[in-house]
């Protein structure tokens, strides 16, 4: 393989790995903040009802994932993987922004819950499209990669973001549970705000189009 071609394929794999890790971090962090979100964005008259609503909101993303996979998969067949991955990284940021800037239920009422649900729907839709496209790209790239490390990255990448989030989840939850609701809200904004800024930095190179 020519050095230039090898370099382009390396960049494609690294970009896909980083992008997918960020997407799954975004997707799974909501689950670890379910209790926080229940307190902040759903009616506080019944703690159990608020927690159930927050858990259901976490689950609606899984309803949207296959829809996103079908719609964006069809688009990838026409426009290529690079176009889909760039679109997903850009537009999933919209859902993250909604989660990061949403005002609490005490400030805007039902509008808070609607913003959280909409943000989660966007996350699920675009995560579904991203997973299929990035996995297909990595499977195709693996066949022509000559570096063992990059092949291992291509094989193990899809769960990387979720594993990273789960690794620190218990410590995050222990810290959050010990604080007041106001500080929990700040932690939630910092979590999703970081995801928003990080997502803007990752764009698959042009060589990823397959």
Coordinates of N, CA and C in Angstrom, one line a residue:
X1 N 0.8 -1.2 0.0 CA 0.0 0.0 0.0 C 0.9 1.2 0.0
X2 N 0.6 2.2 -0.8 CA 1.3 3.5 -0.9 C 1.3 4.2 0.4
X3 N 2.4 4.9 0.8 CA 2.3 5.6 2.1 C 1.2 6.6 2.2
X4 N 0.9 7.3 1.1 CA -0.2 8.3 1.2 C -1.5 7.6 1.4
X5 N -1.8 6.5 0.7 CA -3.0 5.8 0.9 C -3.1 5.2 2.3
X6 N -2.0 4.7 2.8 CA -2.0 4.2 4.2 C -2.3 5.3 5.2
X7 N -1.8 6.5 5.0 CA -2.0 7.6 5.9 C -3.5 8.0 5.9
X8 N -4.1 8.0 4.7 CA -5.5 8.4 4.6 C -6.4 7.4 5.3
X9 N -6.1 6.1 5.2 CA -6.9 5.1 5.8 C -6.7 5.1 7.3
X10 N -5.5 5.4 7.8 CA -5.3 5.6 9.2 C -6.1 6.7 9.8
X11 N -6.1 7.8 9.1 CA -6.9 9.0 9.5 C -8.4 8.6 9.5
X12 N -8.8 7.9 8.6 CA -10.2 7.5 8.5 C -10.6 6.7 9.7
X13 N -9.8 5.7 10.1 CA -10.1 4.8 11.2 C -10.1 5.6 12.5
X14 N -9.0 6.5 12.7 CA -8.9 7.2 13.9 C -10.1 8.2 14.1
X15 N -10.5 8.8 13.0 CA -11.6 9.8 13.0 C -12.9 9.0 13.4
X16 N -13.1 7.8 12.8 CA -14.3 7.1 13.1 C -14.4 6.6 14.5
X17 N -13.2 6.2 15.0 CA -13.1 5.7 16.4 C -13.5 6.8 17.4
X18 N -12.8 8.0 17.2 CA -13.1 9.1 18.1 C -14.5 9.5 18.0
X19 N -15.0 9.7 16.8 CA -16.4 10.1 16.6 C -17.4 9.1 17.2
X20 N -17.2 7.8 17.0 CA -18.1 6.9 17.6 C -18.1 6.8 19.1
X21 N -16.8 7.0 19.7 CA -16.7 7.0 21.1 C -17.5 8.2 21.7
X22 N -17.4 9.4 21.1 CA -18.1 10.5 21.6 C -19.6 10.3 21.4
X23 N -20.1 9.7 20.3 CA -21.5 9.5 20.2 C -22.0 8.6 21.3
X24 N -21.3 7.5 21.6 CA -21.8 6.6 22.6 C -21.6 7.2 24.0
X25 N -20.7 8.0 24.2 CA -20.6 8.8 25.5 C -21.9 9.6 25.7
X26 N -22.2 10.4 24.6 CA -23.4 11.2 24.6 C -24.6 10.3 24.9
X27 N -24.7 9.2 24.3 CA -25.9 8.3 24.3 C -26.1 7.7 25.7
X28 N -25.0 7.3 26.4 CA -25.1 6.6 27.6 C -25.1 7.4 28.8
X29 N -24.5 8.7 28.7 CA -24.4 9.5 29.9 C -25.8 9.9 30.5
X30 N -26.8 9.9 29.6 CA -28.2 10.2 30.0 C -28.6 9.2 31.0
X31 N -28.3 7.9 30.8 CA -28.7 6.9 31.8 C -28.2 7.0 33.2
X32 N -26.9 7.5 33.3 CA -26.3 7.7 34.6 C -26.9 9.0 35.3
X33 N -27.5 9.9 34.5 CA -28.0 11.1 35.1 C -29.6 11.0 35.2
X34 N -30.1 9.8 35.1 CA -31.6 9.7 35.1 C -32.2 10.3 36.3
X35 N -31.6 10.0 37.5 CA -32.2 10.5 38.8 C -32.1 12.0 38.8
X36 N -30.9 12.6 38.3 CA -30.8 14.0 38.3 C -31.8 14.7 37.4
X37 N -32.0 14.1 36.2 CA -32.9 14.7 35.3 C -34.3 14.6 35.8
X38 N -34.7 13.5 36.5 CA -36.0 13.4 37.1 C -36.3 14.5 38.1
X39 N -35.3 14.9 38.9 CA -35.5 15.9 39.9 C -35.6 17.3 39.2
X40 N -34.9 17.5 38.1 CA -34.8 18.8 37.5 C -35.9 19.1 36.5
X41 N -36.3 18.1 35.7 CA -37.1 18.5 34.5 C -38.5 17.8 34.5
X42 N -38.8 17.1 35.5 CA -40.2 16.5 35.6 C -40.9 16.9 36.9
X43 N -42.2 16.9 36.9 CA -42.9 17.3 38.1 C -42.4 16.7 39.4
X44 N -42.2 17.5 40.4 CA -41.6 17.0 41.6 C -42.7 16.5 42.6
X45 N -44.0 16.5 42.3 CA -45.0 16.2 43.2 C -44.9 14.7 43.6
X46 N -44.4 13.9 42.7 CA -44.3 12.4 43.0 C -42.9 12.0 42.5
X47 N -42.0 11.6 43.4 CA -40.7 11.2 43.0 C -40.6 10.0 42.2
X48 N -41.5 9.0 42.4 CA -41.5 7.8 41.6 C -42.0 8.1 40.2
X49 N -43.0 8.9 40.1 CA -43.5 9.3 38.8 C -42.5 10.0 38.0
X50 N -41.8 10.9 38.6 CA -40.7 11.7 37.9 C -39.6 10.7 37.4
X51 N -39.3 9.8 38.3 CA -38.2 8.8 37.9 C -38.6 8.0 36.8
X52 N -39.9 7.5 36.8 CA -40.4 6.7 35.7 C -40.4 7.5 34.4
X53 N -40.8 8.8 34.4 CA -40.8 9.6 33.2 C -39.4 9.8 32.7
X54 N -38.5 10.0 33.6 CA -37.1 10.2 33.2 C -36.5 8.9 32.6
X55 N -36.9 7.8 33.2 CA -36.4 6.5 32.6 C -37.0 6.2 31.2
X56 N -38.3 6.6 31.1 CA -39.0 6.4 29.8 C -38.4 7.3 28.7
X57 N -38.0 8.5 29.2 CA -37.3 9.4 28.2 C -36.0 8.9 27.8
X58 N -35.3 8.2 28.7 CA -34.0 7.5 28.3 C -34.3 6.5 27.3
X59 N -35.4 5.8 27.4 CA -35.8 4.7 26.5 C -36.3 5.1 25.2
X60 N -36.8 6.3 25.0 CA -37.3 6.7 23.7 C -36.3 6.7 22.6
X61 N -35.0 6.9 23.1 CA -33.9 6.9 22.1 C -33.8 5.6 21.4
X62 N -34.1 4.5 22.1 CA -33.9 3.2 21.5 C -35.1 2.9 20.5
X63 N -36.2 3.6 20.6 CA -37.2 3.6 19.6 C -36.8 4.2 18.3
X64 N -36.0 5.4 18.5 CA -35.6 6.1 17.3 C -34.4 5.5 16.6
X65 N -33.6 4.7 17.3 CA -32.4 4.2 16.7 C -32.6 3.4 15.4
X66 N -33.5 2.4 15.4 CA -33.7 1.7 14.1 C -34.2 2.6 13.0
X67 N -35.1 3.6 13.4 CA -35.6 4.6 12.4 C -34.4 5.4 11.8
X68 N -33.5 5.9 12.7 CA -32.4 6.6 12.2 C -31.5 5.7 11.3
X69 N -31.3 4.5 11.7 CA -30.5 3.6 11.0 C -31.0 3.3 9.6
X70 N -32.3 3.2 9.4 CA -32.9 3.0 8.1 C -32.8 4.2 7.2
X71 N -33.2 5.4 7.8 CA -33.2 6.6 7.0 C -31.8 7.0 6.6
X72 N -30.9 7.1 7.6 CA -29.5 7.5 7.3 C -28.7 6.4 6.5
X73 N -29.1 5.1 6.7 CA -28.5 4.1 5.9 C -28.8 4.2 4.4
X74 N -30.0 4.6 4.1 CA -30.4 4.8 2.7 C -29.7 6.0 2.2
X75 N -29.5 7.0 3.0 CA -28.8 8.2 2.6 C -27.3 7.9 2.3
X76 N -26.7 7.0 3.2 CA -25.3 6.7 3.0 C -25.1 5.9 1.7
X77 N -26.1 5.1 1.3 CA -25.9 4.4 0.0 C -25.8 5.3 -1.1
X78 N -26.4 6.5 -1.0 CA -26.4 7.4 -2.2 C -25.2 8.4 -2.0
X79 N -25.0 8.9 -0.8 CA -24.0 10.0 -0.6 C -22.7 9.6 0.0
X80 N -22.6 8.3 0.5 CA -21.4 7.9 1.1 C -21.3 8.0 2.6
X81 N -20.4 7.2 3.2 CA -20.3 7.2 4.6 C -19.8 8.5 5.2
X82 N -18.9 9.1 4.5 CA -18.3 10.4 5.0 C -19.4 11.4 5.2
X83 N -20.3 11.5 4.2 CA -21.4 12.5 4.3 C -22.3 12.2 5.5
X84 N -22.6 11.0 5.7 CA -23.5 10.6 6.8 C -22.8 10.9 8.1
X85 N -21.6 10.5 8.3 CA -20.9 10.6 9.6 C -20.7 12.1 9.9
X86 N -20.4 12.9 8.9 CA -20.3 14.4 9.1 C -21.6 15.0 9.6
X87 N -22.7 14.5 8.9 CA -24.0 15.0 9.2 C -24.4 14.6 10.6
X88 N -24.2 13.3 11.0 CA -24.6 12.8 12.3 C -23.9 13.6 13.4
X89 N -22.5 13.8 13.3 CA -21.8 14.4 14.3 C -22.3 15.9 14.5
X90 N -22.6 16.5 13.4 CA -23.1 17.9 13.5 C -24.5 18.0 14.1
X91 N -25.4 17.1 13.6 CA -26.8 17.2 14.1 C -27.0 16.6 15.4
X92 N -26.3 15.6 15.8 CA -26.5 15.0 17.2 C -26.1 16.1 18.2
X93 N -25.2 17.0 17.8 CA -24.9 18.1 18.7 C -26.1 18.9 19.1
X94 N -27.1 19.0 18.2 CA -28.3 19.7 18.5 C -29.1 19.1 19.7
X95 N -29.1 17.8 19.7 CA -29.8 17.2 20.9 C -29.0 17.4 22.1
X96 N -27.7 17.4 22.0 CA -26.8 17.6 23.2 C -27.0 19.0 23.7
X97 N -27.1 20.0 22.8 CA -27.3 21.4 23.2 C -28.6 21.6 23.9
X98 N -29.7 20.9 23.4 CA -31.0 21.0 24.1 C -30.9 20.5 25.5
X99 N -30.2 19.4 25.7 CA -30.0 18.8 27.0 C -29.2 19.7 28.0
X100 N -28.2 20.4 27.4 CA -27.3 21.2 28.2 C -27.9 22.5 28.6
X101 N -28.8 23.1 27.7 CA -29.3 24.4 28.0 C -30.7 24.4 28.6
X102 N -31.3 23.2 28.7 CA -32.7 23.2 29.1 C -32.8 23.8 30.5
X103 N -33.9 24.6 30.7 CA -34.2 25.1 32.0 C -35.0 24.1 32.8
X104 N -34.9 24.2 34.2 CA -35.6 23.2 35.0 C -37.1 23.4 35.0
X105 N -37.8 22.4 35.4 CA -39.3 22.4 35.5 C -39.8 23.5 36.3
X106 N -39.1 23.9 37.4 CA -39.5 25.0 38.2 C -39.5 26.3 37.5
X107 N -38.8 26.4 36.4 CA -38.6 27.7 35.7 C -39.6 27.8 34.5
X108 N -39.7 26.7 33.7 CA -40.5 26.8 32.5 C -41.6 25.7 32.4
X109 N -41.8 25.0 33.5 CA -42.9 24.0 33.5 C -42.7 22.9 32.5
X110 N -43.7 22.5 31.8 CA -43.7 21.4 30.9 C -42.7 21.5 29.8
X111 N -42.4 22.8 29.5 CA -41.4 23.0 28.4 C -40.1 22.4 28.7
X112 N -39.7 22.2 30.0 CA -38.5 21.6 30.4 C -38.5 20.1 29.9
X113 N -39.6 19.4 30.2 CA -39.7 18.0 29.9 C -39.7 17.8 28.4
X114 N -40.4 18.7 27.6 CA -40.4 18.6 26.2 C -39.0 18.8 25.6
X115 N -38.2 19.7 26.1 CA -36.9 19.9 25.6 C -36.0 18.7 25.8
X116 N -36.2 18.1 27.0 CA -35.4 16.9 27.3 C -35.8 15.7 26.3
X117 N -37.1 15.5 26.1 CA -37.6 14.5 25.3 C -37.1 14.7 23.8
X118 N -37.2 15.9 23.3 CA -36.8 16.2 22.0 C -35.3 16.0 21.8
X119 N -34.5 16.4 22.8 CA -33.1 16.2 22.7 C -32.8 14.7 22.7
X120 N -33.5 13.9 23.5 CA -33.2 12.5 23.5 C -33.7 11.8 22.2
X121 N -34.8 12.2 21.6 CA -35.2 11.7 20.3 C -34.1 11.9 19.3
X122 N -33.6 13.2 19.2 CA -32.5 13.5 18.3 C -31.3 12.6 18.5
X123 N -30.9 12.4 19.8 CA -29.8 11.5 20.1 C -30.0 10.1 19.5
X124 N -31.2 9.6 19.8 CA -31.4 8.2 19.3 C -31.4 8.1 17.8
X125 N -32.1 9.0 17.1 CA -32.2 9.0 15.7 C -30.8 9.0 15.1
X126 N -29.9 9.9 15.5 CA -28.6 10.1 14.8 C -27.6 9.0 15.3
X127 N -27.8 8.5 16.6 CA -26.9 7.4 17.0 C -27.2 6.2 16.2
X128 N -28.4 5.9 15.8 CA -28.8 4.8 15.0 C -28.1 4.9 13.6
X129 N -28.1 6.0 13.0 CA -27.5 6.2 11.7 C -26.0 6.2 11.8
X130 N -25.4 6.7 12.9 CA -24.0 6.7 13.1 C -23.4 5.3 13.3
X131 N -24.1 4.5 14.0 CA -23.5 3.2 14.4 C -23.3 2.3 13.1
X132 N -24.4 2.3 12.3 CA -24.3 1.5 11.1 C -23.2 2.0 10.1
X133 N -23.2 3.3 9.9 CA -22.2 3.8 8.9 C -20.8 3.7 9.4
X134 N -20.5 4.0 10.7 CA -19.1 3.9 11.2 C -18.7 2.4 11.2
X135 N -19.6 1.5 11.6 CA -19.2 0.1 11.6 C -18.9 -0.4 10.2
X136 N -19.7 0.0 9.2 CA -19.4 -0.4 7.8 C -18.1 0.1 7.4
X137 N -17.8 1.4 7.7 CA -16.6 2.0 7.3 C -15.4 1.3 7.9
X138 N -15.5 0.9 9.2 CA -14.4 0.3 9.9 C -14.2 -1.1 9.4
X139 N -15.2 -1.8 9.0 CA -15.1 -3.2 8.5 C -14.4 -3.1 7.1
X140 N -14.8 -2.2 6.3 CA -14.1 -2.0 5.0 C -12.7 -1.6 5.2
X141 N -12.4 -0.7 6.1 CA -11.1 -0.2 6.3 C -10.1 -1.3 6.9
X142 N -10.7 -2.1 7.7 CA -9.9 -3.2 8.3 C -9.2 -4.1 7.3
X143 N -9.9 -4.3 6.2 CA -9.3 -5.3 5.2 C -8.1 -4.8 4.6
X144 N -7.8 -3.4 4.6 CA -6.7 -2.9 3.9 C -5.7 -2.3 4.9
X145 N -6.0 -2.4 6.2 CA -5.0 -1.9 7.2 C -3.9 -2.9 7.5
X146 N -2.7 -2.4 7.5 CA -1.6 -3.3 7.8 C -1.0 -3.2 9.2
X147 N -1.5 -2.2 10.0 CA -1.0 -2.1 11.3 C -2.0 -2.8 12.3
X148 N -1.4 -3.7 13.1 CA -2.1 -4.5 14.0 C -3.0 -3.7 15.0
X149 N -2.4 -2.6 15.5 CA -3.0 -1.7 16.4 C -4.3 -1.1 15.8
X150 N -4.2 -0.7 14.6 CA -5.4 -0.1 14.0 C -6.5 -1.1 13.7
X151 N -6.1 -2.3 13.4 CA -7.1 -3.4 13.2 C -7.8 -3.7 14.5
X152 N -7.0 -3.7 15.6 CA -7.7 -3.9 16.9 C -8.6 -2.8 17.2
X153 N -8.2 -1.5 16.9 CA -9.1 -0.4 17.1 C -10.4 -0.6 16.3
X154 N -10.3 -1.0 15.1 CA -11.4 -1.1 14.2 C -12.3 -2.2 14.7
X155 N -11.8 -3.3 15.3 CA -12.6 -4.4 15.9 C -13.3 -4.0 17.1
X156 N -12.6 -3.3 18.0 CA -13.1 -3.0 19.3 C -13.8 -1.7 19.5
X157 N -13.8 -0.8 18.5 CA -14.3 0.5 18.6 C -15.8 0.7 19.0
X158 N -16.7 -0.1 18.4 CA -18.1 0.3 18.7 C -18.5 0.4 20.1
X159 N -17.9 -0.4 21.0 CA -18.3 -0.3 22.5 C -17.4 0.7 23.3
X160 N -16.4 1.3 22.6 CA -15.5 2.1 23.4 C -16.1 3.3 24.1
X161 N -17.0 4.0 23.5 CA -17.6 5.1 24.2 C -18.5 4.7 25.4
X162 N -19.2 3.6 25.2 CA -20.1 3.1 26.3 C -19.2 2.6 27.4
X163 N -18.1 1.9 27.1 CA -17.2 1.4 28.2 C -16.6 2.6 29.0
X164 N -16.2 3.6 28.2 CA -15.6 4.8 28.9 C -16.6 5.4 29.9
X165 N -17.8 5.5 29.4 CA -18.9 6.2 30.2 C -19.2 5.3 31.5
X166 N -19.3 4.0 31.2 CA -19.6 3.1 32.4 C -18.5 3.0 33.4
X167 N -17.2 3.2 32.9 CA -16.1 3.1 33.8 C -16.1 4.1 34.9
X168 N -16.6 5.3 34.5 CA -16.7 6.4 35.5 C -18.1 6.7 36.1
X169 N -19.0 5.8 35.7 CA -20.4 6.1 36.0 C -20.7 6.0 37.5
X170 N -20.1 5.0 38.2 CA -20.4 4.9 39.6 C -19.8 6.0 40.4
X171 N -18.6 6.4 40.1 CA -18.0 7.5 40.8 C -18.8 8.8 40.5
X172 N -19.2 9.1 39.3 CA -20.0 10.2 39.0 C -21.3 10.2 39.8
X173 N -22.0 9.1 39.8 CA -23.2 9.0 40.5 C -23.1 9.3 42.0
X174 N -22.0 8.7 42.6 CA -21.8 8.9 44.0 C -21.6 10.4 44.3
X175 N -20.8 11.1 43.5 CA -20.6 12.5 43.7 C -21.9 13.3 43.5
X176 N -22.6 13.0 42.5 CA -23.8 13.7 42.2 C -24.9 13.5 43.3
X177 N -25.0 12.3 43.8 CA -26.1 12.0 44.7 C -25.8 12.7 46.0
X178 N -24.6 13.2 46.3 CA -24.3 13.8 47.6 C -24.5 15.3 47.5
X179 N -24.9 15.8 46.4 CA -25.1 17.3 46.2 C -26.5 17.7 46.1
X180 N -26.8 19.0 46.2 CA -28.1 19.5 46.1 C -28.6 19.6 44.7
X181 N -29.9 19.8 44.5 CA -30.4 19.8 43.1 C -29.8 20.9 42.3
X182 N -29.5 22.0 42.8 CA -28.9 23.1 42.0 C -27.5 22.7 41.5
X183 N -26.7 22.0 42.3 CA -25.4 21.6 41.9 C -25.5 20.4 40.9
X184 N -26.5 19.6 41.1 CA -26.8 18.5 40.1 C -27.1 19.1 38.8
X185 N -27.8 20.2 38.7 CA -28.1 20.8 37.5 C -26.9 21.3 36.8
X186 N -25.9 21.9 37.6 CA -24.7 22.4 37.0 C -23.9 21.2 36.5
X187 N -23.8 20.1 37.2 CA -23.1 18.9 36.7 C -23.7 18.4 35.4
X188 N -25.0 18.4 35.3 CA -25.7 17.9 34.1 C -25.3 18.8 32.9
X189 N -25.3 20.1 33.2 CA -24.9 21.0 32.1 C -23.5 20.9 31.7
X190 N -22.6 20.6 32.6 CA -21.2 20.4 32.3 C -21.0 19.2 31.5
X191 N -21.7 18.1 31.9 CA -21.6 16.8 31.1 C -21.9 17.0 29.7
X192 N -23.2 17.5 29.4 CA -23.6 17.6 28.1 C -23.0 18.8 27.3
X193 N -22.6 19.8 28.1 CA -21.8 20.9 27.4 C -20.5 20.5 26.9
X194 N -19.8 19.6 27.7 CA -18.5 19.0 27.2 C -18.8 18.2 25.9
X195 N -19.8 17.4 25.9 CA -20.1 16.6 24.7 C -20.3 17.5 23.5
X196 N -21.0 18.6 23.7 CA -21.3 19.5 22.6 C -20.0 20.1 22.0
X197 N -19.1 20.5 22.9 CA -17.9 21.1 22.4 C -17.0 20.1 21.8
X198 N -16.9 18.9 22.4 CA -16.1 17.8 21.8 C -16.6 17.3 20.5
X199 N -17.9 17.3 20.3 CA -18.5 16.8 19.1 C -18.1 17.7 17.9
X200 N -18.0 19.0 18.2 CA -17.7 19.9 17.1 C -16.2 19.7 16.6
X201 N -15.4 19.0 17.3 CA -14.0 18.9 16.9 C -13.7 17.7 16.0
X202 N -14.7 16.8 15.9 CA -14.5 15.5 15.2 C -15.3 15.5 13.9
X203 N -14.5 15.5 12.8 CA -15.2 15.4 11.5 C -14.4 14.4 10.7
X204 N -15.0 13.4 10.2 CA -14.3 12.4 9.4 C -13.7 13.1 8.2
X205 N -12.4 12.7 7.8 CA -11.8 13.3 6.6 C -12.5 12.8 5.3
X206 N -12.1 13.5 4.3 CA -12.8 13.3 3.0 C -12.5 11.9 2.5
X207 N -11.4 11.3 2.9 CA -11.0 9.9 2.5 C -11.9 8.9 3.0
X208 N -12.8 9.2 4.0 CA -13.7 8.2 4.6 C -14.8 7.8 3.7
X209 N -15.1 8.6 2.6 CA -16.2 8.3 1.7 C -16.0 7.0 1.0
X210 N -16.9 6.0 1.3 CA -16.8 4.7 0.7 C -18.2 4.3 0.2

